Structures are given as C-alpha cells and as structure tokens.
Amino acid sequence: MVLESLSTSLKNTLKKVARSLFVDERLINELVRDIQRAMLQADVNVKLIFELTSKIKERALKEEPPNGVGQKEFIVKIVYDQLVTFLGEEKKEISAFKGKNTKILLVGLFGSGKTTSIIKMANYYAKRGFKVAAVGLDVHRPAAMDQLEQGMNQMNFPVFVDHTEKDPKKIYKKYQGNLEKFDIVLIDTAGRDALSKDLIEEIENLNTLIRPDERLLILSADVGQAAQKQAEQFNKSCGITGVVVTKLDGTAKGGGALSACAATHAPIIFIGVGEKPEDLEPFNPKGFVGRLLGMGDIEALLEKAKESIGEEDAKEIGEKILKGDFNFLDLYQQLQSMKKLGPINKIMEMIPGLGAMNIPKEMLDIQEEKLHLWKHMMQSMTKEELEDPELLGGSRLDRIAKGSGTAVAGVRELLKQYRQSKKLVKMVKGKDPSKLMKKFAGKIPGMKW
Ligand SMILES: Nc1nc2c(ncn2[C@@H]2O[C@H](COP(=O)(O)OP(=O)(O)OP(=O)(O)O)[C@@H](O)[C@H]2O)c(=O)[nH]1
Ligand SMILES: [Mg+2]
C-alpha cells in the first residue's frame, strides 16, 4: 500500500497498545517514541513530529475517555484524531459541475507528474459524467505535446495541442473557443528545474489570460519534507488553490510531503498512486489515516465501486461482505465484482478491519484465469454443494474435477479459498484483531467504520 512502512509501524504500535495490560505513562511514552520513529523514517519534519506527539501525549495523559469507551480504545482514537488534524482535517474538492466550464491549470517542476496527472484527472472526471478536455501549453520540452496527445487519445478524450507554435498564449487563444463547451478543461504547462523567474513569468501570463478556476501545484512525494518549500514558493509567486501529490506509491518519504503541504495550509486534492490513468485518488485525510492505521476507508471503496460497477452493485457488495454468510456462488460473485474494482490487495486495505490483518498473499493474488477455472468447477457442482461447500470430499471432488476438466488439487484450492474467506469475514465481524477498533468506533460519533 501507499506508505507501507509507515503504516506497518503505526499498526504495530497500536497493536502494542491493544495488547498491553493497562495504560500508564510508560506505555504512553513508548507509544510516543514509536510514532516519532515511524514519522522520522517517513521524512516528516522533526518540528512537526514533536508538535504532533506532544499533543498526543498531552491528551492521552489528561483526557478521560467518554462513557463506555475503554482507556486503550481512547488512546487509539486520540492517535487517529491527531493524525487527521496533522494531515489537514477537511477534504477539499474542486468545484465543478456539469455545464460549468471549470478550467484547471496544472503547474510544477520538471517531472513532477503534471502531464500524467492530467490524464488521470480526465479519467476521474469523465467516469463521473463530466465532459473533459485537455490543452497542451508545454512548449519547452520537445516531446511534451506528443505525450499529452497520446495519453488522452488512448482514453478517447479530446485533446488540443500544437506541435509547432512556441508561444503558449497563442496556443491557448487558438483553442479558447473549442474549450468553452467542456465541463472540465485541464491545462498542461511546462516545468523547470526550479521555480525560476522565467517560470513564474510564464505562469503569471497564463494566469492573466486564462483566469483558471483552480491552479494546482503538482508535487512529487519523493521530495519529502522539501515539499514545504516548494508549496510556499509556488504559492507566493503564483498563488495555488490546491496540490496534487504524485508518486506516493514509490517512496517512503510520502509522509513528509503530505504533512509539509498540510503545514503550509495548501489543500491536497488528489494523490497519485501509480502511473496508470486510474491511479489517482481524491485525498481525504480521515480515510487516508483510517487506511494507514488499518481501520479501512469505506468512502474510498465506495468511490471506486461507483466508478467501476455502478452505485447499486457497489452497495450490494458492501452489504454482502459485511454480512459474512456466504456460499460458493456469493464468493464467486464477490471475487468477480471485486476484480473489477482493481487489484484485490488495494481493495482489501479499504475494508475496515482487513487492512490490519496479515492476509495470506496468495489469497489476494487471484488471477483472472483462476476465476474462470473456478466458474467451471462451480458449474459441475450440484445445487446443494454450491450452497454447502463443506459437503465436498472424496468422490465429489473427483467428479467435479472430471466434470470441469480440472484437477482435484484445483478443486481443493477453491475449497481452501472459500474457507479462508469465510474465516476472514468472521474476523471482521467482531473477532481479533480489529475487535478493539470496531468496538470503540461504534461508540464514537464521527468515527468511520
Ligand atoms: N509511480 C508513479 N509514477 C508517476 C506518478 N505520476 C507520474 N509518474 C511518472 O513520473 C514521470 C514524470 O511524469 P510527467 O507527467 O511526465 O511529469 P511532468 O510534470 O509532466 O514533467 P515535465 O513535462 O517534464 O515537466 C513519468 O514517468 C510518470 O509515469 C505516480 O503517481 N506514481
Ligand atoms: Mg509534462
């Protein structure tokens, strides 16, 4: 997952709290030290770390848990709360609606991910029914126009580029009329090695001409806490309305970049978590921290589901997963629908409780071909076998393997998958290790589960 090592350290820290016999100052000091160590490794600024942990310590020592909430549960809640505050509390979205011609200017240094983010954002908004288009104003890098054009063409989205014109203002003016009929216009600009006078001037000129609704700074997460300086400089020179933090998938320093943005009060709107068009997520501090701590992020899961399988189906899957009484057919349906949402391990971390568990890797790594085989096996089963997979043994296994042209070992594997899934769902329903969080989350208003 994104920020894997930070997440693992924080989850282990919270498990320590859960396992401790009682809460005392020693435990709180240890918790604080663990969090500090984890944050330092994620390249978070030392001053920010101290502010965060002294707040956690102060609250943990002074505040009393509300009625019905245990000490340990309360500590977890404090860590969650403070991390959310640390990352900027509110979720900011771009104000866009159909019929409004929202113009979004993307700015940033070389290679920060501007062009890639345009393709991702085009995909994001198109999937939500917006009419999107992009216009290329990067006249500096020779291949820039081709990159934008190819990326947009691959997705069948309209794109306006000019391969010969050297003045970005002229390119914009040429297409201005065409761009008016789109709900969202994404504007690609040129980067530089640093925020030079030349770049500031170029952005100012485009700003005056285009009057964009949003000026987004694209920041690569691998700059770590140096993101603060970049955000401050860009904001001072050209005024930014939001940030997209890219490449969070490929760096351990992401915590530094995210907290640095929060410290400058630059709202993070999206995060980039891969190179593909779908690797973009709206940034929601609550959900993000939930996932980081292994508590899940149902909102993100439903967002994803809406995108790929429609709202109704998404709701149904959610209900089935949480209900937990399923047979082979349900398992198959679930796996298939979940496949559509994306890699299963990415989905798992959004489901409350699952993120905190050590799920066997082979279980998450279900290949499309395997799903096909399983379908054949299920077609060779009787209705009662489908409804009660535990009936499967000896001769039934042989018969199913023969009937589906597969091997007995394969049918056993399906059975194993079924049992594991069932066990997993049982755990989510209230046993180990999510028990603690689940129990207390229900009691605290605003806590998402
Ligand atoms: N892993 C990963 N790679 C990314 C992400 N976003 C962008 N990249 C990669 O980073 C590289 C640079 O991305 P671009 O979109 O070309 O960056 P740019 O800001 O347009 O760069 P210039 O046009 O040169 O200023 C490309 O190889 C992208 O595939 C991300 O979220 N994750
Ligand atoms: Mg570019």
Coordinates of C-alpha atoms and ligand atoms in Angstrom, one line a residue, residues 109-116 118 138 141 143-145 147-148 188-191, ligand 2:
L109 CA 8.7 21.4 -11.6
F110 CA 10.1 19.1 -14.3
G111 CA 8.9 15.5 -14.0
S112 CA 6.6 16.2 -11.0
G113 CA 3.7 14.4 -12.8
K114 CA 1.7 17.2 -14.4
T115 CA 1.0 15.5 -17.7
T116 CA 0.3 12.2 -16.2
I118 CA -4.0 15.5 -16.4
D138 CA 4.2 23.0 -22.6
R141 CA 10.1 20.0 -23.7
A143 CA 8.1 15.5 -26.6
A144 CA 5.6 17.2 -24.2
M145 CA 2.8 17.6 -26.8
Q147 CA 3.0 12.7 -24.5
L148 CA -0.2 14.5 -23.7
D188 CA -0.8 21.3 -19.1
T189 CA 2.1 23.7 -18.6
A190 CA 5.9 23.4 -18.8
G191 CA 8.1 22.6 -15.9
Ligands
MG2 MG 4.7 17.3 -18.8

